[in-house]
Short mmCIF file of C-alpha atoms and ligand atoms in Angstrom, two decimals:
data_model
loop_
_atom_site.label_atom_id
_atom_site.label_comp_id
_atom_site.label_asym_id
_atom_site.label_seq_id
_atom_site.Cartn_x
_atom_site.Cartn_y
_atom_site.Cartn_z
CA MET K 1 16.15 -22.85 2.29
CA LEU K 2 16.63 -24.00 -1.11
CA ILE K 3 14.80 -22.01 -3.71
CA LYS K 4 13.38 -24.48 -5.89
CA ARG K 5 10.40 -23.09 -7.97
CA ILE K 6 8.90 -19.59 -8.60
CA GLU K 7 5.42 -19.12 -10.10
CA LEU K 8 4.08 -15.76 -11.34
CA ARG K 9 0.26 -15.47 -11.75
CA TYR K 10 -1.31 -12.59 -13.45
CA ILE K 11 -4.61 -11.77 -11.70
CA LYS K 12 -7.51 -9.40 -12.39
CA MET K 13 -10.06 -8.96 -9.72
CA GLU K 14 -13.56 -6.65 -10.13
CA LEU K 15 -13.66 -4.02 -7.49
CA VAL K 16 -17.02 -3.67 -5.70
CA ALA K 17 -17.23 -0.27 -7.12
CA PRO K 18 -15.24 1.58 -9.24
CA PHE K 19 -12.06 3.80 -7.53
CA VAL K 20 -11.78 7.17 -9.12
CA THR K 21 -8.89 9.54 -8.13
CA SER K 22 -6.85 12.48 -9.89
CA MET K 23 -4.98 9.72 -11.84
CA GLY K 24 -8.41 8.28 -13.37
CA VAL K 25 -10.85 5.34 -13.00
CA GLU K 26 -10.17 1.74 -11.67
CA THR K 27 -12.84 -0.88 -12.40
CA HIS K 28 -10.38 -4.00 -12.02
CA GLU K 29 -7.14 -4.27 -10.31
CA GLU K 30 -4.48 -6.27 -12.20
CA HIS K 31 -1.59 -7.51 -10.00
CA ILE K 32 0.78 -10.55 -9.90
CA ILE K 33 0.60 -12.99 -7.25
CA ILE K 34 3.90 -14.65 -6.86
CA ARG K 35 4.42 -18.25 -5.30
CA LEU K 36 7.86 -19.48 -4.05
CA ASP K 37 8.48 -22.92 -3.10
CA GLY K 38 11.55 -23.82 -0.89
CA ASP K 39 12.06 -27.11 0.65
CA GLY K 40 8.74 -27.84 2.29
CA VAL K 41 7.44 -24.65 2.42
CA THR K 42 5.48 -22.36 0.12
CA GLY K 43 5.39 -18.49 0.41
CA TRP K 44 2.99 -16.04 -1.02
CA GLY K 45 3.41 -12.29 -2.33
CA GLU K 46 1.79 -9.95 -3.93
CA CYS K 47 3.22 -7.30 -6.70
CA VAL K 48 1.05 -4.37 -6.48
CA ALA K 49 2.15 -2.85 -9.84
CA GLN K 50 -1.12 -1.76 -11.35
CA GLY K 51 -2.05 -2.21 -15.08
CA ASN K 52 -1.49 1.36 -16.01
CA PRO K 53 1.58 3.56 -15.12
CA PHE K 54 -0.25 6.24 -13.55
CA TYR K 55 0.37 6.07 -9.82
CA SER K 56 4.07 4.20 -10.51
CA TYR K 57 5.98 3.97 -13.75
CA GLU K 58 5.84 0.46 -13.02
CA THR K 59 2.83 -1.73 -14.90
CA VAL K 60 2.21 -5.48 -14.57
CA ASN K 61 3.93 -6.06 -17.66
CA THR K 62 7.17 -4.26 -16.76
CA ALA K 63 7.35 -6.00 -13.33
CA TRP K 64 6.71 -9.52 -15.24
CA HIS K 65 9.31 -8.77 -17.29
CA ILE K 66 11.82 -7.71 -14.37
CA LEU K 67 10.77 -10.60 -12.19
CA ARG K 68 10.72 -13.22 -15.42
CA ASP K 69 14.33 -12.00 -16.56
CA TYR K 70 16.41 -10.53 -13.91
CA LEU K 71 15.23 -11.12 -10.27
CA ILE K 72 13.74 -14.84 -10.47
CA PRO K 73 17.19 -15.83 -12.34
CA SER K 74 19.17 -14.29 -9.66
CA LEU K 75 17.37 -16.53 -6.85
CA LEU K 76 16.27 -19.76 -8.40
CA GLY K 77 18.42 -22.74 -7.42
CA LYS K 78 19.95 -20.93 -4.57
CA ARG K 79 20.05 -21.59 -0.84
CA ILE K 80 19.07 -18.72 0.97
CA VAL K 81 19.59 -18.07 5.06
CA SER K 82 17.87 -14.62 5.03
CA VAL K 83 15.97 -12.21 3.25
CA ASP K 84 19.04 -9.72 3.30
CA GLU K 85 20.89 -12.32 1.51
CA ALA K 86 18.34 -12.38 -1.23
CA ILE K 87 18.04 -8.76 -1.51
CA GLY K 88 21.74 -8.81 -2.18
CA PHE K 89 21.39 -10.84 -4.91
CA CYS K 90 18.83 -8.69 -6.44
CA ALA K 91 20.32 -5.40 -5.97
CA ARG K 92 21.90 -5.22 -9.24
CA VAL K 93 18.36 -4.35 -10.60
CA ARG K 94 17.98 -0.37 -9.94
CA GLY K 95 14.41 0.86 -9.13
CA HIS K 96 11.46 -1.62 -10.00
CA ARG K 97 10.49 -1.66 -6.52
CA MET K 98 7.14 -3.07 -6.82
CA ALA K 99 8.56 -6.16 -8.67
CA LYS K 100 11.29 -6.42 -5.90
CA ALA K 101 8.64 -6.15 -3.02
CA GLY K 102 6.39 -8.94 -4.68
CA LEU K 103 9.09 -11.31 -4.51
CA GLU K 104 10.55 -10.26 -1.14
CA ALA K 105 7.16 -10.49 0.38
CA ALA K 106 7.05 -14.31 -0.74
CA LEU K 107 10.35 -14.87 0.60
CA TRP K 108 9.33 -13.48 4.05
CA ASP K 109 6.41 -15.88 3.93
CA ALA K 110 8.10 -18.75 3.19
CA ILE K 111 10.96 -18.15 6.04
CA ALA K 112 8.16 -17.41 8.65
CA LYS K 113 6.67 -20.54 7.72
CA GLU K 114 9.91 -22.31 7.88
CA ARG K 115 10.53 -20.81 11.40
CA ASN K 116 6.80 -21.68 12.29
CA ILE K 117 6.26 -17.89 13.39
CA PRO K 118 3.79 -15.37 12.40
CA LEU K 119 5.12 -12.62 9.95
CA SER K 120 4.22 -9.78 12.15
CA GLU K 121 6.55 -11.33 14.55
CA MET K 122 9.35 -11.78 12.32
CA LEU K 123 8.96 -8.25 11.12
CA GLY K 124 8.97 -6.72 14.66
CA GLY K 125 5.28 -6.43 15.19
CA VAL K 126 3.99 -5.48 18.78
CA LYS K 127 0.30 -4.99 18.14
CA ASP K 128 -2.27 -7.79 18.17
CA ARG K 129 -4.92 -5.38 16.34
CA ILE K 130 -4.25 -2.68 14.22
CA ASP K 131 -6.46 0.57 13.76
CA VAL K 132 -7.75 0.92 10.25
CA GLY K 133 -9.50 3.77 8.02
CA VAL K 134 -10.82 3.80 4.47
CA SER K 135 -9.88 5.24 1.29
CA ILE K 136 -12.89 6.98 -0.47
CA GLY K 137 -12.76 7.39 -4.21
CA MET K 138 -14.31 10.43 -5.76
CA GLN K 139 -18.31 10.21 -6.33
CA GLU K 140 -20.90 11.52 -8.64
CA SER K 141 -22.28 13.72 -6.09
CA ILE K 142 -21.48 15.30 -2.62
CA SER K 143 -24.81 13.62 -1.33
CA GLU K 144 -23.01 10.04 -2.81
CA LEU K 145 -19.92 10.80 -1.12
CA LEU K 146 -21.59 11.59 2.14
CA GLN K 147 -23.60 8.39 1.85
CA ARG K 148 -20.20 6.53 1.57
CA VAL K 149 -18.57 8.24 4.49
CA ALA K 150 -21.83 7.41 6.60
CA SER K 151 -21.79 3.84 5.79
CA TYR K 152 -18.15 3.40 6.54
CA LEU K 153 -18.45 5.02 9.71
CA GLU K 154 -21.21 2.80 10.69
CA GLU K 155 -19.02 -0.36 9.71
CA GLY K 156 -16.29 0.87 12.29
CA TYR K 157 -13.79 2.50 10.48
CA LYS K 158 -11.72 4.84 12.57
CA ARG K 159 -10.64 7.37 10.04
CA ILE K 160 -11.86 8.75 6.65
CA LYS K 161 -9.88 9.73 3.59
CA ILE K 162 -10.96 11.09 0.51
CA LYS K 163 -9.67 11.91 -2.85
CA ILE K 164 -9.24 15.45 -4.18
CA GLU K 165 -8.13 17.09 -7.10
CA PRO K 166 -8.01 20.78 -8.24
CA GLY K 167 -11.77 22.01 -8.57
CA ASN K 168 -13.02 18.76 -6.44
CA ASP K 169 -11.54 19.96 -2.93
CA LEU K 170 -12.92 22.35 -0.50
CA GLU K 171 -16.51 21.90 -1.08
CA LEU K 172 -16.03 18.07 -0.50
CA ILE K 173 -14.08 18.96 2.76
CA SER K 174 -16.34 21.58 4.05
CA ALA K 175 -19.36 19.07 3.56
CA ILE K 176 -17.84 16.53 5.48
CA ARG K 177 -16.68 18.31 8.21
CA LYS K 178 -20.11 19.81 8.59
CA GLU K 179 -21.76 16.45 9.13
CA TYR K 180 -18.95 14.78 11.08
CA PRO K 181 -17.26 17.77 13.18
CA ASP K 182 -15.15 15.04 15.45
CA ILE K 183 -14.21 12.05 12.92
CA LEU K 184 -10.60 11.63 12.12
CA PHE K 185 -10.38 12.84 8.36
CA GLN K 186 -7.62 13.52 5.71
CA VAL K 187 -7.72 14.10 2.29
CA ASP K 188 -5.27 12.57 -0.81
CA ALA K 189 -4.28 14.51 -3.83
CA ASN K 190 -2.14 12.06 -5.70
CA CYS K 191 0.25 14.86 -6.79
CA SER K 192 -2.35 16.84 -8.77
CA TYR K 193 -1.65 20.19 -7.44
CA GLN K 194 1.04 22.94 -7.87
CA LEU K 195 2.80 25.20 -5.63
CA SER K 196 0.56 28.15 -7.13
CA ASP K 197 -2.22 26.44 -5.39
CA VAL K 198 -1.02 27.25 -1.73
CA ASN K 199 -4.11 29.32 -0.99
CA VAL K 200 -6.50 26.13 -1.54
CA PHE K 201 -4.33 24.46 1.16
CA LYS K 202 -4.10 27.40 3.40
CA ALA K 203 -7.82 27.25 3.24
CA MET K 204 -8.02 23.49 4.20
CA ASP K 205 -6.17 24.43 7.43
CA ASN K 206 -9.64 25.70 8.77
CA TYR K 207 -11.03 21.90 8.85
CA GLY K 208 -8.81 20.01 11.45
CA LEU K 209 -7.52 17.63 8.96
CA LEU K 210 -5.25 14.76 10.16
CA LEU K 211 -3.23 15.28 6.97
CA ILE K 212 -3.10 16.20 3.68
CA GLU K 213 -1.22 13.24 1.29
CA GLN K 214 0.83 14.06 -1.55
CA PRO K 215 -0.58 17.30 -3.02
CA LEU K 216 2.08 18.02 -5.10
CA GLY K 217 4.57 16.63 -7.73
CA TYR K 218 5.82 12.70 -7.37
CA ASP K 219 9.48 14.12 -7.57
CA ASP K 220 9.24 17.62 -5.95
CA LEU K 221 10.32 17.33 -2.26
CA TYR K 222 11.49 20.74 -2.29
CA ASP K 223 8.11 22.43 -3.40
CA HIS K 224 6.69 20.31 -0.61
CA SER K 225 8.76 21.60 1.77
CA ARG K 226 8.01 25.17 0.73
CA LEU K 227 4.25 24.38 0.78
CA GLN K 228 4.62 22.88 4.39
CA GLN K 229 5.99 25.94 5.58
CA GLU K 230 2.85 27.79 4.81
CA LEU K 231 0.60 25.28 6.48
CA ASN K 232 -0.52 24.33 9.90
CA THR K 233 -1.79 20.63 8.52
CA PRO K 234 0.60 18.14 8.55
CA ILE K 235 1.75 17.16 4.73
CA CYS K 236 2.03 13.28 4.45
CA LEU K 237 4.16 12.04 1.58
CA ASP K 238 3.33 8.91 -0.37
CA GLU K 239 4.50 8.75 -4.07
CA SER K 240 7.34 11.15 -3.48
CA VAL K 241 8.98 8.78 -0.86
CA GLN K 242 10.49 5.56 -2.54
CA SER K 243 13.42 4.59 -0.29
CA LEU K 244 14.81 5.58 3.27
CA SER K 245 17.12 7.82 1.27
CA ASP K 246 13.87 9.78 -0.16
CA ALA K 247 12.53 9.66 3.52
CA ARG K 248 15.98 11.25 4.92
CA VAL K 249 15.75 13.94 2.59
CA ALA K 250 12.00 14.67 2.98
CA LEU K 251 12.26 15.12 7.06
CA GLU K 252 15.73 17.14 6.50
CA LEU K 253 13.96 19.45 4.21
CA LYS K 254 10.71 19.39 6.23
CA SER K 255 8.75 18.43 3.24
CA CYS K 256 6.22 16.27 5.72
CA ARG K 257 5.38 15.44 8.87
CA SER K 258 4.37 12.17 8.13
CA ILE K 259 5.10 9.26 5.64
CA ASN K 260 2.45 6.75 4.22
CA ILE K 261 4.45 3.54 3.70
CA LYS K 262 3.42 1.10 1.42
CA PRO K 263 6.03 -1.68 0.59
CA GLY K 264 5.29 -2.40 -2.95
CA ARG K 265 6.31 1.46 -3.43
CA VAL K 266 9.59 1.42 -1.46
CA GLY K 267 10.89 -2.17 -2.67
CA GLY K 268 9.53 -4.43 0.26
CA PHE K 269 9.31 -4.86 3.96
CA THR K 270 12.92 -4.60 4.58
CA GLU K 271 13.23 -1.07 3.14
CA SER K 272 9.56 -0.26 4.97
CA LYS K 273 10.89 -1.23 8.14
CA ALA K 274 14.10 1.05 7.44
CA ILE K 275 11.69 3.94 6.93
CA HIS K 276 9.75 3.17 9.90
CA ASP K 277 12.48 2.79 12.47
CA PHE K 278 14.21 6.05 10.84
CA CYS K 279 11.14 8.26 11.18
CA ALA K 280 10.53 6.70 14.93
CA SER K 281 14.16 8.12 15.56
CA LYS K 282 13.03 11.53 14.37
CA SER K 283 9.40 11.06 16.29
CA THR K 284 7.62 11.13 13.06
CA PRO K 285 4.50 9.30 13.05
CA VAL K 286 3.98 6.62 9.90
CA TRP K 287 0.88 4.82 8.87
CA HIS K 288 0.27 2.04 6.27
CA GLY K 289 -0.96 2.85 2.84
CA GLY K 290 -2.75 0.45 0.51
CA MET K 291 -2.61 -0.56 -3.04
CA LEU K 292 -6.21 -2.21 -3.27
CA GLU K 293 -4.40 -5.25 -2.52
CA SER K 294 -6.06 -8.95 -2.31
CA GLY K 295 -5.96 -10.81 0.66
CA ILE K 296 -2.12 -11.80 0.01
CA GLY K 297 -0.73 -8.67 0.00
CA ARG K 298 -3.29 -7.33 2.65
CA ALA K 299 -1.90 -10.09 5.09
CA GLY K 300 1.83 -8.55 4.67
CA ASN K 301 0.30 -5.04 5.44
CA VAL K 302 -1.49 -5.97 8.18
CA ALA K 303 1.55 -7.70 9.68
CA LEU K 304 3.81 -4.59 9.05
CA ALA K 305 1.39 -2.28 10.37
CA SER K 306 1.75 -3.98 13.64
CA LEU K 307 5.14 -2.18 13.99
CA PRO K 308 5.02 0.24 16.92
CA ASN K 309 5.46 3.49 14.90
CA PHE K 310 2.58 2.87 12.96
CA LYS K 311 0.48 5.75 14.82
CA LEU K 312 -2.20 6.61 12.63
CA PRO K 313 -5.10 4.52 11.27
CA GLY K 314 -3.80 2.75 7.98
CA ASP K 315 -5.64 2.32 4.52
CA ILE K 316 -5.92 -1.39 5.29
CA SER K 317 -9.92 -2.01 5.09
CA ALA K 318 -11.89 -5.11 4.84
CA SER K 319 -11.55 -7.28 2.26
CA ASP K 320 -15.16 -6.85 1.17
CA ARG K 321 -14.41 -2.99 0.93
CA TYR K 322 -12.47 -3.94 -2.29
CA TYR K 323 -13.66 -7.37 -3.86
CA LYS K 324 -17.08 -9.41 -3.47
CA GLN K 325 -14.85 -12.35 -2.87
CA ASP K 326 -11.17 -12.52 -1.51
CA ILE K 327 -8.51 -15.24 -2.53
CA VAL K 328 -7.61 -15.84 0.98
CA ASP K 329 -9.32 -17.87 4.18
CA PRO K 330 -10.56 -16.00 6.54
CA PRO K 331 -10.87 -12.67 4.51
CA PHE K 332 -9.83 -9.72 6.31
CA ARG K 333 -12.68 -8.15 8.45
CA VAL K 334 -12.89 -4.75 10.35
CA LEU K 335 -14.45 -5.10 13.93
CA PRO K 336 -17.13 -2.58 15.26
CA ASP K 337 -14.20 -0.62 17.03
CA GLY K 338 -12.31 0.09 13.84
CA THR K 339 -9.66 -2.61 14.52
CA MET K 340 -8.47 -5.39 12.39
CA VAL K 341 -7.10 -8.39 13.88
CA VAL K 342 -3.31 -9.38 13.09
CA PRO K 343 -3.05 -13.05 12.05
CA THR K 344 -1.05 -15.24 14.35
CA MET K 345 -0.90 -18.58 12.03
CA PRO K 346 2.52 -19.14 10.80
CA GLY K 347 3.72 -16.71 7.75
CA ILE K 348 1.16 -14.54 6.49
CA GLY K 349 -1.28 -16.26 8.64
CA VAL K 350 -4.10 -16.91 5.91
CA GLU K 351 -4.94 -19.77 3.48
CA VAL K 352 -4.74 -19.02 -0.18
CA VAL K 353 -8.01 -20.12 -1.43
CA MET K 354 -7.14 -22.14 -4.71
CA GLU K 355 -10.07 -22.44 -6.60
CA GLN K 356 -10.76 -18.65 -6.20
CA LEU K 357 -7.10 -17.62 -7.10
CA ASN K 358 -7.46 -20.10 -9.98
CA HIS K 359 -10.73 -18.10 -11.02
CA VAL K 360 -8.88 -14.73 -11.15
CA THR K 361 -5.57 -16.01 -12.77
CA GLN K 362 -5.36 -14.47 -16.47
CA HIS K 363 -2.39 -16.50 -17.01
CA HIS K 364 0.73 -18.03 -15.23
CA GLU K 365 4.36 -18.87 -15.71
CA ASP K 366 6.40 -21.37 -13.87
CA PHE K 367 10.08 -21.21 -12.89
CA SER K 368 12.09 -24.18 -11.75
CA ALA K 369 15.56 -24.66 -10.47
CA LYS K 370 17.42 -26.99 -12.97
O1 OSB Q 1 -2.64 7.04 -3.40
O2 OSB Q 1 -2.84 5.87 -1.70
C1 OSB Q 1 -3.06 6.08 -2.66
C2 OSB Q 1 -4.83 3.08 -4.39
C3 OSB Q 1 -3.93 2.94 -5.27
C4 OSB Q 1 -2.99 3.62 -5.82
C5 OSB Q 1 -2.68 4.76 -4.67
C6 OSB Q 1 -3.60 4.96 -3.65
C7 OSB Q 1 -4.72 4.21 -3.29
C8 OSB Q 1 -5.61 4.51 -2.20
C9 OSB Q 1 -6.42 3.11 -1.71
O3 OSB Q 1 -5.72 5.41 -1.66
C10 OSB Q 1 -5.78 2.71 -0.51
C11 OSB Q 1 -6.45 1.25 -0.42
O4 OSB Q 1 -7.36 1.50 0.36
O5 OSB Q 1 -5.89 -0.02 -0.72
MG1 MG Q 2 -1.86 8.25 -1.51
#
């Protein structure tokens, strides 16, 4: 495929409710939508770098810079036969995985459309529906948190995840467990604790949590291995695993017993698949994380989560859990049994609604092959 034109769009979408975590409060999500035109096909991708560098060092602006000045020039005007070949052209850039992942996603979509197959099939997916959960931000009070949990369970979500931080943990966990002794229930600390907090986590062992996500520092695989030794509850890593190499170290050190895979964090679907396959070879289940994506990124997540070792419900919720109006049609829905349908149309399998995309686009830049 000849890569003729690439367009970047800086989008800003208002969340239906503020999303509060140990990293801060999000009221809007800022991402980059990438459109790639080959001969006769258009691919779409979403770069999940956010407006601030609190989850990752990347931001919308760093990703824009890396895309505009390095990644796009290395692809524009080239004839590409595979995604791997394109990754090779971009490999000189170190890090900046979210920038790379957004562009790679647009390429996967374009190539799948060229082959007339769904993205899930091209990635090696085996499921036609995936199990989905919901990630709930911190609330003003425990009663509000319980209300949220009740309404998401009512909608069908199979698993509840709540955000915790020091001082905002055991009380929330015990309140939810008291009300719902049997639900699949997990917590995410987003790096807010230290190894010296080990007793708080030991106390969590009494609540039958599915897992504890990213309790310690984003670059601290060693302390995670020391913490995991002390606990019965599995630790799951998010921020600490940015590559297959990190995943290998994490499993070798026994720093975790599960990994949350987000294509943005690890540099794309190709690296995600490699981590997925490696974890499968070590009998370690993975699950699909989320970055509050619009329907464009969500479509890729759903396709990836259809691979066989995505054994636990993902942070892949319905479009309306995040945004009043999505930028794709049809929007993503959760079914009453807590599953979501994997699209079967070619590529990402949903249509981009141009009017809505234009509405959320703050500015854009086009790049054409000479
Ligand atoms: O840590 O998993 C996280 C959102 C933004 C950044 C980091 C995280 C999250 C979520 C939300 O937990 C997942 C989602 O529903 O998209
Ligand atoms: Mg997380």
